[in-house]
Short mmCIF file of C-alpha atoms and ligand atoms in Angstrom, two decimals:
data_model
loop_
_atom_site.label_atom_id
_atom_site.label_comp_id
_atom_site.label_asym_id
_atom_site.label_seq_id
_atom_site.Cartn_x
_atom_site.Cartn_y
_atom_site.Cartn_z
CA MET A 1 0.00 0.00 0.00
CA GLU A 2 1.26 3.46 -0.81
CA TYR A 3 1.44 6.25 1.74
CA LEU A 4 2.69 9.81 1.94
CA LYS A 5 5.60 10.68 4.20
CA ILE A 6 5.55 14.37 5.10
CA ILE A 7 8.22 16.23 7.03
CA GLY A 8 6.53 19.41 8.23
CA GLY A 9 7.82 22.87 8.88
CA SER A 10 8.96 24.05 5.42
CA LYS A 11 7.91 27.48 4.17
CA LEU A 12 6.49 27.11 0.69
CA SER A 13 6.77 29.37 -2.32
CA GLY A 14 6.19 29.37 -6.06
CA LYS A 15 3.42 28.48 -8.46
CA VAL A 16 1.09 25.55 -8.86
CA ALA A 17 -1.03 24.88 -11.97
CA ILE A 18 -4.60 23.76 -11.32
CA SER A 19 -5.97 20.75 -13.22
CA GLY A 20 -9.35 20.38 -14.89
CA ALA A 21 -12.30 19.89 -12.54
CA LYS A 22 -13.09 16.27 -11.72
CA ASN A 23 -16.69 17.15 -10.88
CA ALA A 24 -17.14 18.97 -14.19
CA ALA A 25 -15.45 16.25 -16.25
CA LEU A 26 -17.60 13.42 -14.84
CA PRO A 27 -20.98 14.72 -16.12
CA ILE A 28 -19.36 15.73 -19.43
CA ILE A 29 -18.09 12.15 -19.92
CA ALA A 30 -21.57 10.82 -19.05
CA LEU A 31 -23.06 13.32 -21.51
CA SER A 32 -21.13 11.64 -24.35
CA ILE A 33 -23.69 8.80 -24.05
CA ILE A 34 -26.26 11.06 -25.74
CA SER A 35 -23.88 12.39 -28.38
CA LYS A 36 -24.18 11.52 -32.07
CA ASN A 37 -20.56 12.33 -32.89
CA ASN A 38 -17.22 11.72 -31.20
CA THR A 39 -17.01 13.74 -27.99
CA GLU A 40 -13.57 15.35 -27.72
CA ILE A 41 -12.67 16.38 -24.18
CA SER A 42 -9.51 18.22 -23.14
CA ASN A 43 -8.13 19.50 -19.81
CA LEU A 44 -9.28 16.26 -18.17
CA PRO A 45 -7.72 15.74 -14.75
CA ASP A 46 -5.54 12.63 -14.58
CA VAL A 47 -7.24 11.16 -11.49
CA ALA A 48 -8.75 7.80 -10.53
CA ASP A 49 -12.43 8.86 -10.59
CA ILE A 50 -12.16 9.85 -14.26
CA LYS A 51 -10.58 6.48 -15.08
CA THR A 52 -13.42 4.73 -13.25
CA LEU A 53 -16.09 6.44 -15.35
CA ILE A 54 -14.12 5.71 -18.53
CA GLU A 55 -13.90 2.06 -17.45
CA LEU A 56 -17.68 2.09 -16.98
CA LEU A 57 -18.28 3.56 -20.44
CA ARG A 58 -15.92 1.04 -22.05
CA ASN A 59 -17.75 -1.72 -20.22
CA LEU A 60 -20.96 -0.52 -21.90
CA GLY A 61 -19.25 -0.79 -25.30
CA ALA A 62 -18.16 2.81 -25.87
CA LYS A 63 -14.79 3.45 -27.53
CA VAL A 64 -12.57 5.76 -25.55
CA ASN A 65 -9.31 6.88 -27.08
CA PHE A 66 -6.69 8.73 -25.01
CA LYS A 67 -4.91 11.32 -27.16
CA ASP A 68 -2.70 12.14 -24.18
CA SER A 69 -3.17 11.86 -20.43
CA HIS A 70 -5.51 14.89 -20.43
CA SER A 71 -7.52 14.52 -23.65
CA ILE A 72 -9.87 11.85 -24.90
CA ASP A 73 -12.30 11.07 -27.72
CA ILE A 74 -15.41 9.10 -26.83
CA ASP A 75 -17.54 7.29 -29.40
CA THR A 76 -20.73 5.94 -27.87
CA ASN A 77 -22.36 4.69 -31.08
CA ASP A 78 -21.33 1.08 -30.41
CA ILE A 79 -22.74 0.89 -26.90
CA ASN A 80 -24.10 -2.65 -26.69
CA SER A 81 -24.98 -2.88 -23.01
CA THR A 82 -27.00 -0.61 -20.78
CA LYS A 83 -25.99 -2.28 -17.54
CA ALA A 84 -23.71 -0.26 -15.25
CA ILE A 85 -22.21 -3.06 -13.20
CA TYR A 86 -21.66 -3.10 -9.44
CA ASN A 87 -17.94 -3.85 -9.70
CA ILE A 88 -17.33 -0.46 -11.28
CA VAL A 89 -20.16 1.61 -9.74
CA ARG A 90 -19.10 0.63 -6.20
CA LYS A 91 -15.76 2.42 -6.73
CA MET A 92 -17.44 5.77 -7.30
CA ARG A 93 -20.91 7.03 -6.41
CA ALA A 94 -20.89 9.58 -9.23
CA SER A 95 -21.31 6.60 -11.62
CA ILE A 96 -25.02 7.28 -11.06
CA LEU A 97 -24.51 10.04 -13.67
CA VAL A 98 -24.98 7.45 -16.44
CA LEU A 99 -28.58 6.78 -15.34
CA GLY A 100 -30.21 9.81 -17.01
CA PRO A 101 -28.28 9.61 -20.32
CA LEU A 102 -28.63 5.81 -20.72
CA LEU A 103 -32.35 5.92 -20.03
CA ALA A 104 -32.87 8.89 -22.35
CA ARG A 105 -30.99 7.32 -25.28
CA PHE A 106 -31.85 3.64 -25.01
CA GLY A 107 -35.21 3.74 -23.20
CA HIS A 108 -34.00 1.30 -20.55
CA CYS A 109 -30.99 0.63 -18.34
CA GLU A 110 -29.82 -1.14 -15.23
CA VAL A 111 -27.57 0.82 -12.92
CA SER A 112 -26.13 -0.73 -9.79
CA LEU A 113 -27.01 1.07 -6.58
CA PRO A 114 -23.79 2.71 -5.41
CA GLY A 115 -23.81 1.31 -1.88
CA GLY A 116 -22.35 2.85 1.29
CA CYS A 117 -20.42 6.06 1.15
CA ALA A 118 -17.66 7.36 3.40
CA ILE A 119 -19.40 10.68 4.03
CA GLY A 120 -22.89 9.46 4.84
CA ALA A 121 -25.85 7.71 3.30
CA ARG A 122 -26.01 9.95 0.20
CA PRO A 123 -29.39 8.84 -1.15
CA ILE A 124 -30.41 9.13 -4.80
CA ASP A 125 -34.16 9.29 -4.17
CA LEU A 126 -34.44 12.72 -5.82
CA HIS A 127 -32.88 11.45 -9.07
CA ILE A 128 -35.37 8.58 -9.10
CA GLN A 129 -38.44 10.67 -8.24
CA ALA A 130 -37.62 13.15 -11.00
CA LEU A 131 -37.14 10.46 -13.66
CA LYS A 132 -40.42 8.84 -12.58
CA LYS A 133 -42.12 12.21 -13.03
CA MET A 134 -40.76 12.18 -16.59
CA GLY A 135 -42.63 8.90 -17.14
CA ALA A 136 -39.96 6.33 -16.25
CA THR A 137 -40.68 3.24 -14.22
CA ILE A 138 -37.87 2.42 -11.86
CA GLU A 139 -37.62 -0.54 -9.54
CA VAL A 140 -34.84 -2.08 -7.50
CA LYS A 141 -33.92 -5.64 -8.40
CA ASP A 142 -30.89 -7.57 -7.13
CA GLY A 143 -29.14 -4.35 -6.07
CA TYR A 144 -29.76 -2.66 -9.41
CA LEU A 145 -32.03 0.19 -10.41
CA VAL A 146 -34.00 -1.16 -13.35
CA ALA A 147 -35.29 1.82 -15.31
CA LYS A 148 -37.61 1.94 -18.30
CA ALA A 149 -38.80 4.97 -20.24
CA PRO A 150 -42.23 5.17 -21.93
CA LYS A 151 -42.32 3.73 -25.49
CA ASN A 152 -41.92 7.15 -27.08
CA GLY A 153 -39.29 8.38 -24.68
CA LEU A 154 -39.17 10.42 -21.48
CA ASN A 155 -41.56 13.34 -21.25
CA GLY A 156 -40.73 16.89 -20.29
CA THR A 157 -42.36 18.05 -17.06
CA THR A 158 -41.76 20.34 -14.09
CA ILE A 159 -39.37 18.97 -11.49
CA ASN A 160 -39.29 20.74 -8.16
CA PHE A 161 -36.34 19.40 -6.18
CA ASP A 162 -37.09 19.22 -2.43
CA LYS A 163 -33.38 19.56 -1.77
CA ILE A 164 -30.64 21.00 -3.94
CA THR A 165 -28.70 18.14 -5.51
CA VAL A 166 -25.69 18.52 -7.80
CA THR A 167 -25.55 15.14 -9.55
CA GLY A 168 -29.37 14.96 -9.34
CA THR A 169 -29.65 18.20 -11.32
CA GLU A 170 -27.03 16.95 -13.81
CA ASN A 171 -28.81 13.62 -14.33
CA ILE A 172 -32.14 15.30 -14.99
CA VAL A 173 -30.67 17.98 -17.28
CA MET A 174 -29.10 15.21 -19.40
CA ALA A 175 -32.29 13.12 -19.43
CA ALA A 176 -34.36 16.21 -20.27
CA ALA A 177 -32.08 17.05 -23.21
CA LEU A 178 -33.53 14.08 -25.17
CA ALA A 179 -37.03 14.16 -23.66
CA ASN A 180 -40.23 15.13 -25.47
CA GLY A 181 -41.06 18.77 -24.81
CA ILE A 182 -39.96 21.16 -22.11
CA THR A 183 -38.57 20.23 -18.69
CA LYS A 184 -38.42 22.88 -16.02
CA ILE A 185 -36.16 22.22 -13.03
CA ILE A 186 -37.00 24.33 -10.00
CA ASN A 187 -34.52 24.53 -7.11
CA ALA A 188 -31.74 23.32 -9.40
CA ALA A 189 -28.16 23.30 -8.14
CA LYS A 190 -26.11 26.09 -9.71
CA GLU A 191 -22.54 24.98 -9.13
CA PRO A 192 -20.12 26.07 -11.91
CA GLU A 193 -19.88 22.42 -12.99
CA ILE A 194 -23.62 22.46 -13.77
CA THR A 195 -23.34 25.74 -15.64
CA ALA A 196 -20.50 24.22 -17.70
CA LEU A 197 -22.60 21.12 -18.50
CA CYS A 198 -25.64 23.22 -19.49
CA GLU A 199 -23.50 25.43 -21.72
CA VAL A 200 -22.21 22.39 -23.61
CA ILE A 201 -25.76 21.03 -24.08
CA ASN A 202 -26.98 24.47 -25.13
CA GLN A 203 -24.28 24.62 -27.82
CA SER A 204 -25.06 21.10 -29.00
CA GLY A 205 -28.59 21.52 -30.32
CA VAL A 206 -30.73 21.62 -27.15
CA LYS A 207 -31.72 25.02 -25.83
CA ILE A 208 -31.45 25.59 -22.10
CA GLU A 209 -32.70 28.77 -20.46
CA GLY A 210 -31.78 29.99 -17.01
CA ILE A 211 -28.21 28.65 -17.07
CA GLY A 212 -26.42 29.60 -13.85
CA THR A 213 -29.72 30.09 -11.97
CA ASP A 214 -31.81 27.76 -9.81
CA GLU A 215 -34.51 27.46 -12.48
CA LEU A 216 -33.51 25.66 -15.67
CA THR A 217 -35.76 25.23 -18.71
CA ILE A 218 -34.61 22.52 -21.10
CA HIS A 219 -36.16 22.26 -24.55
CA GLY A 220 -35.91 18.51 -25.15
CA SER A 221 -35.00 17.18 -28.62
CA SER A 222 -37.51 14.27 -28.66
CA GLY A 223 -34.73 11.72 -28.99
CA LYS A 224 -32.45 13.55 -31.41
CA LEU A 225 -28.85 13.04 -30.26
CA LEU A 226 -26.62 15.98 -29.42
CA GLU A 227 -23.90 17.24 -31.72
CA ILE A 228 -21.20 18.06 -29.25
CA ASP A 229 -18.25 20.21 -30.23
CA LYS A 230 -14.87 20.03 -28.46
CA ILE A 231 -15.08 20.53 -24.72
CA ASP A 232 -12.37 22.03 -22.52
CA VAL A 233 -13.05 21.12 -18.88
CA ILE A 234 -13.20 24.10 -16.50
CA PRO A 235 -10.51 24.42 -13.78
CA ASP A 236 -11.03 22.53 -10.53
CA ARG A 237 -12.21 25.06 -7.95
CA ILE A 238 -11.79 22.56 -5.11
CA GLU A 239 -8.21 21.72 -6.05
CA ALA A 240 -7.58 25.48 -6.40
CA GLY A 241 -9.15 26.12 -2.98
CA THR A 242 -7.06 23.32 -1.48
CA TYR A 243 -3.78 24.88 -2.68
CA LEU A 244 -4.88 28.28 -1.34
CA CYS A 245 -5.39 26.49 1.98
CA VAL A 246 -1.93 24.92 1.67
CA GLY A 247 -0.57 28.47 1.33
CA ALA A 248 -2.68 29.55 4.30
CA ILE A 249 -1.75 26.77 6.72
CA THR A 250 1.97 27.16 5.99
CA ASN A 251 1.52 30.97 5.96
CA SER A 252 3.41 31.13 2.67
CA LYS A 253 3.07 33.20 -0.45
CA ILE A 254 2.05 30.89 -3.29
CA THR A 255 0.38 31.47 -6.64
CA ILE A 256 -2.16 29.18 -8.21
CA THR A 257 -2.44 29.40 -11.99
CA ASN A 258 -4.97 28.07 -14.58
CA CYS A 259 -7.85 28.73 -12.19
CA ASP A 260 -11.10 30.70 -12.36
CA PRO A 261 -11.08 33.21 -9.47
CA ASN A 262 -14.84 33.84 -9.98
CA HIS A 263 -15.57 30.32 -8.71
CA LEU A 264 -13.64 30.88 -5.49
CA ASP A 265 -15.37 33.91 -3.96
CA ALA A 266 -16.61 32.14 -0.81
CA VAL A 267 -13.22 30.49 -0.18
CA ILE A 268 -11.25 33.71 -0.71
CA ALA A 269 -13.66 35.72 1.49
CA LYS A 270 -13.22 33.21 4.31
CA LEU A 271 -9.42 33.26 4.03
CA GLU A 272 -9.55 37.08 4.06
CA ASP A 273 -11.56 36.88 7.31
CA MET A 274 -8.76 34.74 8.68
CA GLY A 275 -6.17 37.44 7.92
CA PHE A 276 -4.80 36.46 4.51
CA SER A 277 -4.69 38.80 1.54
CA PHE A 278 -4.77 38.12 -2.17
CA LYS A 279 -3.57 39.34 -5.50
CA ILE A 280 -6.06 38.25 -8.15
CA GLU A 281 -5.38 38.33 -11.90
CA ASP A 282 -7.29 36.76 -14.84
CA ASP A 283 -6.59 33.12 -14.12
CA LYS A 284 -4.13 33.45 -11.23
CA ILE A 285 -4.48 33.96 -7.51
CA THR A 286 -1.62 34.71 -5.13
CA ILE A 287 -2.22 34.21 -1.42
CA LEU A 288 -0.12 36.41 0.87
CA PRO A 289 0.77 35.47 4.46
CA ALA A 290 -1.27 36.69 7.45
CA LYS A 291 0.21 38.55 10.46
CA THR A 292 -1.82 36.25 12.69
CA ILE A 293 -4.16 33.49 11.52
CA LYS A 294 -7.53 34.46 12.97
CA PRO A 295 -10.25 31.99 13.94
CA THR A 296 -13.41 31.87 11.86
CA LYS A 297 -16.97 30.57 11.59
CA ILE A 298 -17.89 28.35 8.65
CA VAL A 299 -21.26 27.03 7.55
CA THR A 300 -21.23 24.75 4.50
CA THR A 301 -23.95 25.28 1.96
CA GLU A 302 -24.70 25.04 -1.75
CA TYR A 303 -22.90 27.20 -4.32
CA PRO A 304 -22.29 30.14 -4.24
CA GLY A 305 -22.02 29.54 -0.48
CA PHE A 306 -19.11 27.90 1.29
CA PRO A 307 -18.46 24.44 -0.27
CA THR A 308 -18.66 21.29 1.83
CA ASP A 309 -15.74 20.02 -0.29
CA MET A 310 -13.53 22.68 1.40
CA GLN A 311 -14.71 22.07 4.96
CA ALA A 312 -11.97 19.64 6.03
CA GLN A 313 -9.14 21.79 4.61
CA PHE A 314 -10.42 24.86 6.51
CA MET A 315 -10.75 22.82 9.67
CA ALA A 316 -7.03 22.00 9.40
CA ILE A 317 -6.24 25.74 9.25
CA CYS A 318 -8.56 26.39 12.22
CA CYS A 319 -6.45 23.89 14.21
CA ILE A 320 -3.53 26.37 14.18
CA ALA A 321 -5.54 29.63 14.25
CA ASP A 322 -5.23 32.07 17.14
CA GLY A 323 -8.55 31.36 18.93
CA VAL A 324 -11.76 29.35 18.72
CA SER A 325 -13.41 28.54 15.37
CA ILE A 326 -16.78 26.97 14.63
CA VAL A 327 -17.42 24.72 11.63
CA GLU A 328 -20.97 23.70 10.85
CA GLU A 329 -21.53 20.96 8.24
CA ARG A 330 -25.01 21.30 6.76
CA LEU A 331 -24.85 19.06 3.68
CA PHE A 332 -23.56 15.66 4.74
CA GLU A 333 -24.29 13.89 8.02
CA ASN A 334 -20.98 12.11 8.43
CA ARG A 335 -18.42 14.46 7.05
CA PHE A 336 -16.30 14.85 10.16
CA MET A 337 -14.19 11.72 9.91
CA HIS A 338 -11.02 13.84 9.68
CA VAL A 339 -11.75 15.11 13.21
CA SER A 340 -10.46 11.99 14.95
CA GLU A 341 -7.34 11.90 12.76
CA LEU A 342 -6.63 15.63 13.30
CA SER A 343 -7.11 15.02 17.03
CA ARG A 344 -4.39 12.35 16.83
CA MET A 345 -2.18 15.16 15.53
CA GLY A 346 -2.85 17.22 18.64
CA ALA A 347 -5.88 19.24 17.43
CA ASP A 348 -8.39 20.39 20.04
CA ILE A 349 -11.76 19.72 18.38
CA LYS A 350 -15.09 19.17 20.13
CA LEU A 351 -17.92 17.70 18.11
CA ASN A 352 -21.56 18.28 18.83
CA GLY A 353 -23.70 16.76 16.09
CA HIS A 354 -22.90 18.59 12.88
CA ILE A 355 -21.01 21.42 14.64
CA ALA A 356 -17.28 21.31 15.42
CA THR A 357 -15.61 23.73 17.82
CA ILE A 358 -11.90 24.02 17.19
CA THR A 359 -9.49 25.69 19.60
CA GLY A 360 -6.37 26.64 17.71
CA GLY A 361 -2.95 25.51 18.93
CA LYS A 362 -0.06 23.45 17.66
CA LEU A 363 -0.24 20.30 15.54
CA SER A 364 2.19 17.45 15.94
CA SER A 365 3.16 14.67 13.55
CA ALA A 366 1.49 11.25 13.69
CA ASP A 367 0.53 8.22 11.64
CA VAL A 368 -2.91 9.01 10.23
CA MET A 369 -5.37 7.45 7.86
CA ALA A 370 -7.14 9.17 4.99
CA THR A 371 -10.91 8.61 5.22
CA ASP A 372 -12.36 10.38 2.20
CA LEU A 373 -11.07 12.49 -0.64
CA ARG A 374 -11.17 15.97 0.88
CA ALA A 375 -10.47 14.80 4.45
CA SER A 376 -7.25 13.32 3.12
CA SER A 377 -5.99 16.66 1.84
CA ALA A 378 -6.68 18.17 5.27
CA LEU A 379 -4.40 15.55 6.85
CA VAL A 380 -1.66 16.31 4.31
CA MET A 381 -2.03 20.02 5.12
CA ALA A 382 -1.78 19.27 8.84
CA GLY A 383 1.39 17.25 8.16
CA LEU A 384 2.93 20.25 6.39
CA VAL A 385 2.86 22.30 9.63
CA SER A 386 3.67 19.54 12.12
CA GLU A 387 7.19 19.12 13.33
CA GLY A 388 8.60 15.68 12.53
CA GLN A 389 7.30 12.96 10.22
CA THR A 390 3.62 12.45 9.43
CA ASN A 391 2.60 9.39 7.44
CA VAL A 392 -0.76 9.60 5.67
CA ARG A 393 -2.07 6.16 4.76
CA ARG A 394 -4.91 5.02 2.46
CA ILE A 395 -4.00 7.68 -0.04
CA TYR A 396 -6.07 5.99 -2.73
CA HIS A 397 -8.72 8.44 -1.48
CA LEU A 398 -6.45 11.34 -2.50
CA ASP A 399 -5.73 9.78 -5.88
CA ARG A 400 -9.45 9.80 -6.68
CA GLY A 401 -9.43 13.56 -7.08
CA TYR A 402 -6.01 15.23 -6.77
CA GLU A 403 -3.70 15.02 -9.75
CA LYS A 404 -0.02 14.57 -8.85
CA LEU A 405 -0.53 15.97 -5.36
CA GLU A 406 2.93 15.20 -4.00
CA GLU A 407 4.63 16.43 -7.17
CA LYS A 408 2.74 19.74 -7.00
CA LEU A 409 3.54 20.12 -3.30
CA LYS A 410 7.22 19.27 -3.85
CA ASN A 411 7.42 21.97 -6.53
CA LEU A 412 6.26 24.43 -3.87
CA GLY A 413 9.10 23.29 -1.60
CA ALA A 414 7.24 20.82 0.62
CA ASN A 415 9.03 17.76 1.93
CA VAL A 416 6.59 15.06 0.74
CA GLU A 417 7.30 11.60 -0.59
CA ARG A 418 5.11 8.76 -1.83
CA LEU A 419 6.35 5.46 -0.46
CA SER A 420 5.16 1.86 -0.56
CA GLU A 421 5.07 -0.59 2.30
C1 UD1 B 501 -21.75 16.53 -5.45
C2 UD1 B 501 -20.25 16.52 -5.61
C3 UD1 B 501 -19.58 16.44 -4.24
C4 UD1 B 501 -20.10 17.55 -3.31
C5 UD1 B 501 -21.62 17.56 -3.29
C6 UD1 B 501 -22.17 18.76 -2.53
C7 UD1 B 501 -19.91 15.48 -7.76
C8 UD1 B 501 -19.47 14.27 -8.51
N1 UD1 B 501 -19.89 15.38 -6.44
O1 UD1 B 501 -22.12 15.29 -4.85
O2 UD1 B 501 -18.16 16.56 -4.43
O3 UD1 B 501 -19.62 17.31 -2.00
O4 UD1 B 501 -22.14 17.63 -4.62
O5 UD1 B 501 -21.68 19.93 -3.05
O6 UD1 B 501 -20.22 16.50 -8.35
N2 UD1 B 501 -29.62 14.21 -1.42
C9 UD1 B 501 -30.78 13.52 -1.14
N3 UD1 B 501 -31.37 12.80 -2.15
C10 UD1 B 501 -30.84 12.73 -3.41
C11 UD1 B 501 -29.65 13.44 -3.68
C12 UD1 B 501 -29.06 14.16 -2.67
O7 UD1 B 501 -31.28 13.55 -0.02
O8 UD1 B 501 -31.43 12.07 -4.27
C13 UD1 B 501 -28.95 14.98 -0.36
C14 UD1 B 501 -27.57 14.42 0.01
O9 UD1 B 501 -27.67 13.39 0.97
C15 UD1 B 501 -26.89 15.65 0.57
C16 UD1 B 501 -27.45 16.79 -0.30
O10 UD1 B 501 -28.66 16.28 -0.84
O11 UD1 B 501 -27.27 15.88 1.90
C17 UD1 B 501 -26.55 17.24 -1.41
O12 UD1 B 501 -26.12 16.12 -2.15
P1 UD1 B 501 -25.77 16.21 -3.69
O13 UD1 B 501 -25.69 17.63 -4.14
O14 UD1 B 501 -26.66 15.30 -4.46
O15 UD1 B 501 -24.29 15.61 -3.72
P2 UD1 B 501 -23.64 14.80 -4.90
O16 UD1 B 501 -24.25 15.22 -6.18
O17 UD1 B 501 -23.61 13.34 -4.55
#
């Protein structure tokens, strides 16, 4: 098993280039299922989750050709199976993104239920309810969702999501693109990854109104496949936010490049509250050290609010801030698994339900275990400011979503090594 060995205490400096967004690339790859022509995607992040979805598409019969490690062509015209098998789906919950496109194109599909998830139950009831409202019948058989569309295809309707769901919105937007008539999604998620997906669909023959808002109107094509042009995946705002946090926790001046500062408002505002300042250019952000790192109060919420995917990284900074911080997790019920590992590194964190109270102090090195993707980066960050050697194990979680993490950190001057045992 591989692990990261981190010797903390180095000041960092320099530049780090941000990769394409995993969470934008996943729905775009799923979208290729409803494309007539080859879908050409560039700026793909080279991370495990992307490979898992490609494996799933290949298993369905799609041809995926890597032009280089960051660009692919997908041809879905030879898909000969509509069964998304458990052995692949279990590796990544976002595999559920093939449900809407498969059902819309082929009129039927079987998608394995994703199973347990490290950060809580993560139901998909809203995806299912919405597809049923579009006329689908969906039942669970042998651990699979067995979905069937009406004979003439899914029908446009009004979907009012009880709760804002990112992949739920993406699934329904993709299903609605081929449906008969107009689908209106009320209370849609409006993360930049959804805006990017809608823009591609809008340029591919299916009109979508309200892009970037919480009310989307999709003018379905009645089964006509999309004609997708080349797609360049948007920069990863969570990877970008993570490196800003790396700069913050080590109180170093570092510059992130190839990013979209507009997607990082909530993260930058919070770091400013904590005493850091910024120089922002077109696609570059430089974080400048703080005189003292101040405590803060964080409540996770949907975009454009503070992202749950940045909660663990900020908690690591709170562990060394000068005072008491409060972190409230509103989206996922079990997203505090990093707390016990940070505590093993000397953090003073009290948990009360979904609220953590963190009294800043010093962190010390330890052997810790990564528990989910973003929690893992928080442990790496903690290692960077702990004296001595921290070993972070189970880093396959990190590899799901961070491209070349240790290489990028080393380039900034961090003492990080990937080792095997
Ligand atoms: C996506 C992101 C993930 C991020 C999350 C919240 C991808 C691939 N993943 O996950 O990184 O942390 O958004 O920003 O883009 N819910 C239901 N029923 C449903 C669907 C969701 O109750 O059918 C609940 C969830 O349990 C959760 C909340 O809604 O409490 C938000 O979940 P959702 O936005 O669906 O998260 P994901 O799309 O899985």
